[in-house]
XYZ file of N, CA and C in Angstrom:
732
model
N 0.898 -1.267 0.030
C 0.121 -0.049 0.156
C 0.831 1.146 -0.035
N 0.453 2.222 -0.702
C 0.934 3.613 -0.731
C 1.068 4.353 0.839
N -0.043 4.146 1.523
C -0.169 4.764 2.771
C 1.159 4.570 3.863
N 1.639 5.519 4.203
C 2.811 5.267 5.178
C 2.010 4.773 6.386
N 2.513 3.695 7.013
C 1.996 2.890 8.089
C 1.051 2.097 7.671
N 0.876 1.778 6.828
C -0.254 0.622 6.278
C -0.035 -0.771 7.005
N 1.245 -1.025 6.907
C 1.738 -2.447 7.518
C 1.434 -2.384 9.054
N 1.877 -1.383 9.732
C 1.800 -1.194 11.116
C 0.321 -1.283 11.581
N -0.549 -0.469 10.902
C -1.959 -0.552 11.044
C -2.554 -1.955 11.086
N -2.233 -2.527 9.937
C -2.657 -3.960 9.828
C -2.242 -4.881 10.887
N -0.954 -4.849 11.152
C -0.371 -5.586 12.143
C -1.047 -5.444 13.679
N -1.300 -4.218 13.894
C -2.037 -3.913 15.174
C -3.344 -4.418 15.427
N -4.172 -4.490 14.105
C -5.517 -5.304 14.209
C -5.148 -6.767 14.413
N -3.950 -7.235 14.137
C -3.989 -8.748 14.371
C -3.348 -9.123 15.884
N -2.513 -8.088 16.154
C -1.766 -8.412 17.470
C -1.332 -7.290 18.554
N -1.844 -6.354 18.363
C -1.483 -5.185 19.309
C -1.613 -5.751 20.724
N -0.620 -5.458 21.709
C -0.928 -5.886 22.911
C -2.187 -5.554 23.605
N -2.929 -6.493 24.281
C -3.829 -6.290 25.080
C -3.891 -5.970 26.554
N -4.622 -5.544 27.271
C -4.807 -5.444 28.739
C -3.785 -4.599 29.304
N -3.356 -3.635 28.454
C -2.224 -2.700 28.924
C -2.983 -1.146 29.286
N -4.134 -1.229 29.074
C -4.585 0.250 29.171
C -4.121 1.111 27.969
N -3.870 0.810 26.723
C -3.211 1.437 25.710
C -3.727 1.180 24.524
N -4.367 2.252 24.020
C -4.935 2.233 22.645
C -5.966 1.036 22.241
N -5.273 0.001 21.452
C -6.172 -1.120 20.968
C -5.726 -2.323 21.409
N -6.486 -3.341 21.569
C -5.991 -4.791 21.352
C -6.325 -5.476 20.183
N -5.269 -6.337 19.701
C -5.336 -6.785 18.433
C -6.325 -8.140 18.705
N -6.749 -8.776 17.750
C -7.576 -9.879 17.824
C -6.919 -11.100 18.595
N -5.601 -11.124 18.189
C -4.541 -12.277 18.847
C -3.374 -11.580 19.614
N -3.820 -10.967 20.895
C -2.557 -10.127 21.303
C -1.320 -11.008 21.520
N -1.332 -12.182 21.587
C -0.096 -12.817 22.032
C 0.622 -13.356 20.660
N -0.171 -13.354 19.587
C 0.450 -13.843 18.102
C 1.736 -13.038 18.039
N 2.556 -14.024 17.405
C 3.956 -13.598 16.981
C 3.709 -13.112 15.555
N 4.302 -11.952 15.119
C 4.145 -11.456 13.722
C 5.625 -11.536 12.999
N 5.415 -12.025 11.824
C 6.469 -11.984 10.877
C 6.325 -10.988 9.843
N 7.055 -9.854 9.998
C 6.694 -8.797 9.179
C 7.692 -8.968 7.870
N 7.034 -8.967 6.850
C 7.654 -9.268 5.394
C 7.050 -7.889 4.522
N 8.149 -7.297 3.979
C 7.688 -5.974 3.314
C 8.158 -6.184 1.705
N 7.311 -6.276 0.731
C 7.515 -6.366 -0.586
C 7.085 -5.208 -1.453
N 6.280 -4.275 -0.819
C 5.957 -3.319 -1.330
C 6.389 -1.870 -0.730
N 6.820 -0.976 -1.699
C 7.211 0.220 -1.313
C 6.282 1.501 -1.623
N 6.759 2.601 -1.544
C 5.671 3.629 -1.752
C 5.402 3.550 -3.337
N 6.345 3.184 -4.097
C 6.012 2.962 -5.613
C 5.323 1.744 -5.894
N 4.900 0.821 -5.026
C 4.203 -0.274 -5.376
C 5.119 -1.326 -5.275
N 4.819 -2.472 -5.632
C 6.004 -3.733 -5.866
C 5.406 -4.848 -7.041
N 5.966 -5.738 -7.048
C 5.966 -6.701 -8.258
C 5.331 -8.153 -7.577
N 4.621 -8.707 -8.557
C 4.169 -9.872 -8.282
C 5.365 -11.237 -7.985
N 6.406 -10.859 -8.584
C 7.605 -11.773 -8.285
C 8.030 -11.690 -6.743
N 8.162 -10.309 -6.438
C 8.428 -10.317 -4.920
C 7.494 -10.700 -3.847
N 6.219 -10.722 -4.352
C 5.092 -11.136 -3.532
C 5.140 -12.644 -3.372
N 5.704 -13.288 -4.502
C 5.934 -14.819 -4.445
C 7.108 -15.140 -3.362
N 8.060 -14.259 -3.515
C 9.318 -14.402 -2.580
C 8.800 -14.431 -1.225
N 7.856 -13.227 -0.994
C 7.793 -13.211 0.349
C 6.774 -14.194 0.940
N 5.748 -14.781 0.212
C 5.034 -16.033 0.630
C 6.092 -17.111 0.875
N 6.731 -17.392 -0.038
C 7.567 -18.675 0.085
C 8.347 -18.524 1.331
N 8.932 -17.383 1.359
C 9.837 -17.116 2.757
C 8.879 -17.361 4.177
N 7.896 -16.843 4.193
C 6.838 -16.811 5.271
C 6.549 -18.381 5.603
N 6.126 -19.169 4.328
C 5.764 -20.567 4.630
C 7.079 -21.480 5.000
N 8.135 -21.196 4.526
C 9.290 -21.928 4.787
C 9.950 -21.795 5.921
N 9.580 -20.581 6.634
C 9.871 -20.082 8.011
C 8.887 -20.463 9.116
N 7.689 -21.075 8.572
C 7.150 -21.444 9.792
C 5.578 -20.767 10.157
N 5.488 -19.773 9.259
C 4.155 -19.083 9.572
C 3.012 -19.909 9.152
N 1.865 -19.772 9.748
C 0.918 -20.543 9.609
C -0.424 -19.782 8.844
N -0.387 -18.632 9.223
C -1.419 -17.618 8.757
C -1.007 -16.489 8.028
N -1.176 -16.293 6.762
C -0.775 -15.108 6.005
C -1.652 -14.184 5.723
N -1.590 -12.897 6.259
C -2.393 -11.747 6.256
C -1.864 -10.833 4.931
N -2.754 -10.925 4.030
C -2.420 -10.112 2.710
C -3.331 -9.073 2.332
N -2.792 -7.826 2.951
C -3.662 -6.721 2.545
C -3.020 -5.847 1.321
N -3.072 -6.757 0.395
C -2.540 -6.104 -1.116
C -3.254 -6.992 -2.095
N -3.119 -6.367 -3.363
C -3.423 -7.242 -4.457
C -3.744 -6.007 -5.615
N -4.439 -6.736 -6.506
C -4.698 -5.565 -7.732
C -6.061 -6.052 -8.493
N -6.564 -4.978 -9.349
C -7.705 -5.255 -9.977
C -7.383 -6.382 -11.187
N -7.617 -7.503 -11.065
C -7.286 -8.427 -12.136
C -5.632 -8.605 -12.132
N -5.510 -9.743 -12.875
C -4.213 -10.256 -13.069
C -3.546 -9.234 -14.171
N -2.241 -9.112 -13.900
C -1.508 -8.380 -14.792
C -1.366 -8.901 -16.186
N -2.057 -8.318 -17.073
C -2.174 -9.133 -18.519
C -0.729 -9.439 -19.340
N 0.280 -8.618 -18.716
C 1.747 -8.841 -19.563
C 2.513 -9.713 -18.576
N 1.921 -10.518 -17.489
C 2.890 -11.103 -16.794
C 2.265 -12.579 -16.365
N 1.867 -13.259 -17.362
C 1.269 -14.544 -17.316
C 1.851 -15.544 -16.349
N 3.346 -15.496 -16.656
C 4.166 -16.522 -15.768
C 4.174 -16.171 -14.325
N 4.177 -14.940 -13.963
C 4.123 -14.666 -12.356
C 2.770 -14.775 -11.985
N 1.689 -14.552 -12.815
C 0.348 -14.756 -12.369
C 0.246 -16.299 -11.935
N 0.602 -17.115 -12.826
C 0.573 -18.451 -12.555
C 1.460 -18.802 -11.396
N 2.669 -18.507 -11.265
C 3.593 -18.488 -10.226
C 3.034 -18.251 -8.708
N 2.121 -17.053 -8.772
C 1.413 -16.613 -7.493
C 0.423 -17.594 -7.236
N -0.293 -18.044 -8.121
C -1.216 -19.093 -7.647
C -0.614 -20.221 -7.160
N 0.530 -20.586 -7.902
C 1.083 -21.970 -7.445
C 1.831 -21.964 -6.077
N 2.435 -20.453 -5.582
C 2.759 -20.361 -4.256
C 1.804 -20.333 -3.227
N 0.400 -19.960 -3.606
C -0.572 -20.041 -2.541
C -0.831 -21.591 -2.385
N -0.834 -22.458 -3.469
C -1.082 -23.870 -3.384
C -0.117 -24.391 -2.563
N 1.354 -23.956 -2.606
C 2.443 -24.612 -1.913
C 2.045 -24.217 -0.297
N 1.606 -22.940 -0.140
C 1.222 -22.640 1.326
C 0.077 -23.679 1.730
N -1.002 -24.028 1.048
C -1.972 -24.927 1.260
C -1.485 -26.235 1.594
N -0.347 -26.800 0.761
C 0.259 -27.984 0.733
C 1.014 -27.986 2.092
N 1.442 -26.957 2.527
C 2.119 -26.745 3.993
C 1.147 -26.438 5.214
N -0.254 -26.679 4.901
C -1.139 -26.326 5.940
C -1.247 -24.812 6.272
N -1.093 -23.898 5.385
C -1.004 -22.533 5.657
C -2.285 -21.820 5.183
N -2.948 -20.845 5.970
C -3.929 -20.227 5.561
C -3.592 -19.005 4.914
N -4.088 -18.479 3.836
C -3.792 -17.202 2.949
C -5.102 -16.492 3.087
N -5.125 -15.576 4.167
C -6.223 -14.612 4.334
C -5.990 -13.245 3.424
N -6.905 -12.886 2.551
C -6.600 -11.868 1.529
C -7.684 -10.727 1.668
N -7.370 -9.606 1.365
C -8.292 -8.605 1.119
C -9.163 -8.617 0.040
N -10.404 -8.438 0.023
C -11.178 -8.742 -1.209
C -10.976 -7.798 -2.180
N -10.709 -6.587 -1.825
C -10.354 -5.587 -2.929
C -11.229 -4.342 -2.539
N -10.695 -3.131 -3.036
C -11.204 -1.819 -2.585
C -11.784 -1.010 -3.920
N -12.544 -2.032 -4.796
C -13.347 -1.436 -6.001
C -12.609 -0.756 -6.924
N -13.412 -0.302 -8.012
C -12.699 0.365 -9.184
C -12.842 1.688 -8.594
N -11.983 2.518 -8.617
C -12.213 4.087 -8.128
C -13.020 4.090 -6.844
N -12.967 3.331 -5.937
C -13.318 3.471 -4.648
C -14.810 2.993 -4.780
N -15.373 2.445 -5.666
C -16.704 1.797 -5.620
C -16.644 0.250 -5.788
N -17.178 -0.474 -4.532
C -16.971 -1.725 -4.527
C -17.796 -2.607 -5.813
N -17.164 -3.631 -6.178
C -17.930 -4.529 -7.181
C -17.871 -5.758 -6.925
N -18.326 -6.641 -7.628
C -18.762 -8.115 -7.682
C -17.666 -8.841 -8.065
N -16.879 -9.432 -7.284
C -15.452 -10.214 -7.643
C -15.798 -11.499 -8.509
N -17.016 -12.028 -8.306
C -17.697 -13.213 -9.129
C -17.766 -13.028 -10.678
N -18.216 -11.699 -11.022
C -18.651 -11.373 -12.374
C -17.776 -10.396 -13.014
N -16.970 -9.577 -12.253
C -16.359 -8.424 -12.895
C -15.114 -9.072 -13.792
N -14.686 -8.316 -14.753
C -13.642 -8.840 -15.727
C -12.327 -8.658 -15.026
N -12.278 -7.763 -13.886
C -10.855 -7.582 -13.123
C -11.222 -7.785 -11.780
N -11.366 -8.965 -11.399
C -11.849 -9.229 -9.843
C -10.500 -9.092 -9.038
N -10.879 -8.831 -7.727
C -9.579 -8.462 -6.670
C -8.704 -9.739 -6.814
N -7.456 -9.723 -7.226
C -6.548 -10.756 -6.837
C -5.442 -10.403 -5.974
N -4.780 -11.359 -5.363
C -5.249 -12.797 -5.303
C -6.418 -13.363 -4.597
N -7.107 -12.306 -4.000
C -8.219 -12.845 -3.093
C -9.115 -13.727 -3.820
N -9.502 -13.560 -5.096
C -10.366 -14.336 -6.045
C -9.888 -15.590 -6.635
N -8.687 -15.962 -6.476
C -8.185 -17.344 -6.923
C -9.077 -18.261 -6.292
N -9.250 -19.353 -6.817
C -9.986 -20.517 -6.417
C -9.148 -21.587 -5.356
N -8.089 -21.021 -5.109
C -7.314 -21.883 -3.995
C -8.159 -21.961 -2.600
N -8.341 -23.264 -2.194
C -8.948 -23.651 -1.273
C -8.522 -22.937 0.292
N -7.237 -22.810 0.080
C -6.738 -22.211 1.565
C -6.731 -20.604 1.648
N -7.638 -19.883 0.839
C -7.754 -18.680 0.825
C -8.895 -18.186 1.443
N -8.911 -17.252 2.372
C -10.014 -16.606 2.947
C -10.299 -15.189 2.516
N -11.143 -14.679 1.552
C -11.331 -13.609 1.153
C -12.319 -12.653 2.027
N -11.725 -11.426 2.263
C -12.509 -10.602 3.344
C -12.938 -9.388 2.812
N -14.338 -9.108 2.889
C -14.984 -8.021 2.647
C -14.845 -6.995 3.865
N -15.141 -5.529 3.843
C -15.142 -4.730 4.699
C -16.455 -4.123 5.165
N -16.738 -4.232 6.509
C -18.143 -3.514 6.907
C -17.598 -2.394 7.868
N -18.592 -1.620 8.236
C -18.494 -0.598 9.157
C -19.014 -0.869 10.478
N -19.043 -0.036 11.421
C -19.451 -0.210 12.782
C -20.978 -0.445 12.900
N -21.655 -0.114 11.940
C -23.188 -0.533 11.974
C -23.654 -1.486 10.960
N -22.613 -2.451 10.618
C -22.838 -3.510 9.977
C -23.161 -3.390 8.554
N -22.870 -2.192 7.868
C -23.283 -1.957 6.533
C -21.710 -2.202 5.777
N -21.793 -2.644 4.457
C -20.764 -3.055 3.634
C -20.146 -1.784 3.296
N -18.777 -1.626 3.542
C -18.139 -0.354 3.147
C -18.339 -0.047 1.639
N -18.630 1.121 1.215
C -19.041 1.550 -0.094
C -17.956 1.128 -1.270
N -16.711 1.134 -0.628
C -15.502 0.652 -1.508
C -15.470 -0.994 -1.639
N -16.072 -1.760 -0.806
C -15.557 -3.061 -0.654
C -16.166 -3.916 -1.629
N -15.297 -4.748 -2.237
C -15.824 -5.734 -3.070
C -16.463 -7.041 -2.503
N -17.314 -7.676 -2.975
C -18.070 -8.820 -2.527
C -18.130 -9.949 -3.753
N -18.530 -10.832 -3.311
C -18.977 -12.027 -4.331
C -19.377 -13.381 -3.534
N -20.568 -13.814 -3.726
C -21.066 -15.048 -3.181
C -20.316 -16.160 -3.402
N -19.609 -16.364 -4.444
C -18.473 -17.251 -4.642
C -17.210 -17.150 -4.108
N -16.834 -16.085 -4.237
C -15.245 -15.653 -4.071
C -15.048 -14.846 -3.019
N -15.681 -14.290 -2.170
C -15.532 -13.554 -1.201
C -16.408 -14.470 0.179
N -15.549 -14.630 1.200
C -15.938 -15.555 2.096
C -16.663 -15.056 3.331
N -16.296 -13.771 3.929
C -16.603 -13.347 4.986
C -16.547 -11.698 5.254
N -17.213 -11.149 5.976
C -16.770 -9.584 6.098
C -16.216 -9.588 7.611
N -15.463 -8.344 7.803
C -15.027 -7.847 9.005
C -14.759 -6.362 9.077
N -14.753 -5.752 10.305
C -14.414 -4.552 10.361
C -13.318 -3.870 9.501
N -13.768 -2.874 8.677
C -12.810 -2.102 7.860
C -12.996 -0.790 7.475
N -13.738 -0.041 8.183
C -14.228 1.131 7.978
C -13.881 2.249 9.293
N -12.944 3.228 9.265
C -12.408 3.812 10.416
C -11.885 3.036 11.473
N -10.981 2.270 11.345
C -10.375 1.163 11.985
C -9.581 1.982 12.941
N -9.492 1.859 14.222
C -8.656 2.390 15.341
C -7.549 1.423 15.261
N -6.334 1.711 15.093
C -5.096 0.649 15.359
C -3.896 1.398 15.762
N -2.768 0.704 15.668
C -1.375 1.123 15.853
C -1.118 2.007 14.561
N -0.106 2.977 14.909
C 0.605 3.873 13.885
C 1.840 4.071 14.115
N 2.665 4.219 12.998
C 4.098 4.241 13.024
C 4.789 4.946 14.005
N 4.039 6.024 14.731
C 4.797 6.783 15.479
C 4.891 6.298 17.187
N 4.206 5.147 17.226
C 3.985 4.546 18.470
C 2.697 4.872 19.116
N 1.795 5.369 18.192
C 0.681 5.785 18.673
C -0.490 5.013 18.192
N -1.742 5.635 18.425
C -3.096 4.807 18.007
C -3.861 5.963 17.173
N -4.529 5.494 16.177
C -5.432 6.542 15.528
C -6.430 5.615 14.640
N -7.490 6.276 14.194
C -8.258 5.714 13.242
C -8.222 6.796 11.989
N -7.410 7.692 12.015
C -7.182 8.740 10.927
C -5.799 8.493 10.357
N -5.652 8.336 9.211
C -4.474 8.396 8.559
C -3.716 9.731 8.467
N -4.328 10.821 8.093
C -3.751 12.096 7.941
C -4.795 13.217 8.423
N -4.543 13.506 9.600
C -5.652 14.492 10.176
C -6.243 15.472 9.338
N -5.439 16.268 8.767
C -5.750 17.342 7.682
C -6.723 16.998 6.690
N -6.459 15.862 6.242
C -7.498 15.278 5.050
C -8.708 14.702 5.645
N -8.901 14.247 6.930
C -9.746 13.504 7.460
C -9.868 12.192 6.872
N -8.809 11.803 6.477
C -8.651 10.333 5.759
C -8.382 9.171 6.791
N -9.647 8.467 6.962
C -9.505 7.182 7.965
C -8.979 5.999 7.435
N -8.525 5.191 8.393
C -8.314 3.784 7.987
C -9.425 2.973 7.394
N -9.515 3.109 6.339
C -10.697 2.245 5.677
C -10.028 1.336 4.641
N -10.601 0.192 4.617
C -10.192 -0.669 3.399
C -10.394 -2.245 3.807
N -10.449 -2.958 2.631
C -10.452 -4.390 2.864
C -9.183 -4.751 3.477
N -8.167 -3.830 3.353
C -6.839 -4.006 4.240
C -7.045 -4.099 5.501
N -7.838 -3.484 6.123
C -8.215 -3.531 7.625
C -8.933 -4.648 7.910
N -9.782 -5.077 7.122
C -10.707 -6.284 7.513
C -10.165 -7.519 7.437
N -9.073 -7.516 6.468
C -8.138 -8.943 6.459
C -7.549 -9.308 7.689
N -6.788 -8.371 8.170
C -6.190 -8.799 9.590
C -6.920 -9.178 10.613
N -8.243 -8.781 10.614
C -8.977 -9.118 11.799
C -9.293 -10.738 11.677
N -9.541 -11.175 10.368
C -9.686 -12.596 10.293
C -8.565 -13.388 10.633
N -7.283 -12.768 9.957
C -5.981 -13.434 10.321
C -5.829 -13.610 11.790
N -6.047 -12.627 12.419
C -5.724 -12.300 13.990
C -6.770 -13.746 14.551
N -8.027 -13.710 14.153
C -8.921 -14.930 14.509
C -8.322 -16.055 14.157
N -7.880 -16.267 12.927
C -7.400 -17.559 12.741
C -6.393 -17.958 13.556
N -5.291 -17.162 13.916
C -4.190 -17.150 14.641
C -4.809 -17.832 16.190
N -5.690 -16.981 16.640
C -6.161 -17.114 17.862
C -6.819 -18.622 18.086
N -7.648 -19.021 17.075
C -8.406 -20.181 17.008
C -7.200 -21.280 16.962
N -6.449 -21.268 16.266
C -5.650 -22.274 15.856
C -4.504 -22.463 17.026
N -4.417 -21.481 17.880
C -3.514 -21.721 19.084
C -4.071 -22.374 20.034
N -5.523 -22.415 20.062
C -6.199 -23.281 21.074
C -6.392 -24.648 20.495
N -6.264 -24.877 19.233
C -6.729 -26.039 18.547
C -5.526 -26.299 17.632
N -4.320 -26.481 17.885
C -3.267 -26.763 17.167
C -3.349 -27.958 16.466
N -4.066 -29.097 16.599
C -4.273 -30.146 15.886
C -4.956 -30.052 14.623
N -5.750 -28.878 14.549
C -6.728 -28.757 13.297
C -5.866 -28.416 11.897
N -6.354 -28.663 10.960
C -5.824 -28.491 9.646
C -6.239 -27.082 9.332
N -5.730 -26.458 8.176
C -6.154 -25.218 7.663
C -7.745 -25.210 7.337
N -8.007 -26.418 6.507
C -9.257 -26.506 6.147
C -10.416 -26.440 7.238
N -9.933 -27.103 8.431
C -10.877 -26.956 9.643
C -11.042 -25.639 10.215
N -9.716 -24.934 10.209
C -9.694 -23.422 10.703
C -10.786 -22.739 9.861
N -10.469 -22.768 8.666
C -11.434 -22.089 7.663
C -12.854 -22.430 7.929
N -13.234 -23.567 7.757
C -14.616 -23.860 8.073
C -15.091 -23.313 9.359
N -14.415 -23.476 10.485
C -14.858 -22.807 11.823
C -14.929 -21.388 11.569
N -13.966 -20.930 10.976
C -14.383 -19.159 10.770
C -15.601 -18.937 10.240
N -15.801 -19.653 9.052
C -17.019 -19.243 8.082
C -18.269 -19.792 8.941
N -18.175 -21.067 9.443
C -19.247 -21.644 10.054
C -19.922 -20.794 11.308
N -18.874 -19.961 11.964
C -19.408 -19.324 12.970
C -19.658 -17.726 12.834
N -19.589 -17.527 11.671
C -19.893 -15.874 11.182
C -21.233 -15.711 11.680
N -21.445 -14.292 12.100
C -22.607 -13.691 12.492
C -23.330 -13.250 11.308
N -24.734 -13.820 10.930
C -25.289 -13.438 9.654
C -25.766 -12.069 10.089
N -25.436 -11.267 8.865
C -25.802 -9.731 8.755
C -26.611 -9.432 7.393
N -27.406 -8.635 7.521
C -28.299 -8.390 6.272
C -27.420 -7.631 5.040
N -26.511 -7.124 5.408
C -25.646 -6.423 4.179
C -24.819 -7.156 3.432
N -24.481 -8.410 3.966
C -23.517 -9.177 3.144
C -24.493 -10.693 2.752
N -25.750 -10.651 3.056
C -26.643 -12.069 2.695
C -26.657 -12.215 1.367
N -26.156 -13.139 0.875
C -26.155 -13.360 -0.485
C -24.836 -12.835 -1.255
N -24.150 -11.981 -0.583
C -22.798 -11.376 -1.069
C -21.379 -12.145 -0.782
N -21.551 -12.581 0.169
C -20.199 -13.334 0.743
C -20.740 -14.922 1.001
N -19.639 -15.834 0.924
C -20.054 -17.197 1.113
C -20.741 -17.640 2.539
N -20.325 -16.793 3.601
C -20.936 -17.259 4.832
C -21.900 -16.244 5.278
N -22.355 -15.548 4.372
C -23.532 -14.604 4.695
C -23.505 -13.537 5.877
N -22.254 -13.553 6.405
C -22.088 -12.815 7.577
C -20.657 -12.388 7.990
N -20.511 -11.932 9.060
C -19.293 -11.047 9.483
C -18.394 -12.130 10.534
N -17.145 -11.826 10.580
C -16.461 -12.453 11.524
C -16.951 -12.169 13.007
N -17.123 -13.623 13.667
C -17.469 -13.551 15.112
C -16.479 -14.087 15.932
N -15.416 -13.503 16.434
C -14.562 -14.442 17.258
C -15.045 -14.959 18.446
N -16.139 -14.427 18.968
C -16.635 -14.797 20.160
C -17.483 -16.450 20.031
N -18.087 -16.340 18.741
C -18.913 -17.550 18.352
C -17.854 -18.538 17.664
N -16.564 -18.073 17.173
C -15.527 -18.877 16.743
C -14.771 -19.793 17.719
N -14.596 -18.918 19.104
C -13.957 -19.657 20.086
C -14.780 -20.680 20.783
N -16.043 -20.702 20.392
C -17.150 -21.710 21.000
C -17.190 -22.817 20.322
N -16.432 -22.945 18.942
C -16.585 -23.911 18.062
C -15.962 -25.212 18.723
């Protein structure tokens, strides 16, 4: 992402320390984070994404939180498009979950990943170990920017004006005060689900990625805004998940 602090904000959603009276608690406050950066302010390449995923899998990461992507595959890079799909398959072969942001629309207007000619990728790939995440706000409405898809998007999670960690060791729901730009995006929704996967898996280490994915989707809380728009018809419920 081009936003300064994008990774820090996402990481806080996963694992900001809890019960310290400061800021925000992540969904899995005791999770260990492996921070891998392949995108700079000028963007990044599919080839570098592949290297980062392989490094994570080979070094023991179990849940990959992917708040990045593009509108459709790069038409000029067929080899790397295939390699990206293959490395996500490799992750699945090593029992690793790949949580992905569903995408933030075309020019900020969300669209249907099932039918659009440029679906959000890698979220829309058909790999079984992907959980694709749409964004909702605090009143359970779908973010206006958030992609959906009853076949290709799995679940919704908080992704509008999300309060989290920022690079200066502080906490905020605003990227740049002057512009009133808040932390909005399927980028913020994705790590909530990644954190939930980490939390659930830490309690049930014997489960496979497929069982963890099923538990997350089956425990989703049904909400009208995503009924018929995502696989689970609902939003992440960590409470219901941990009772599975």
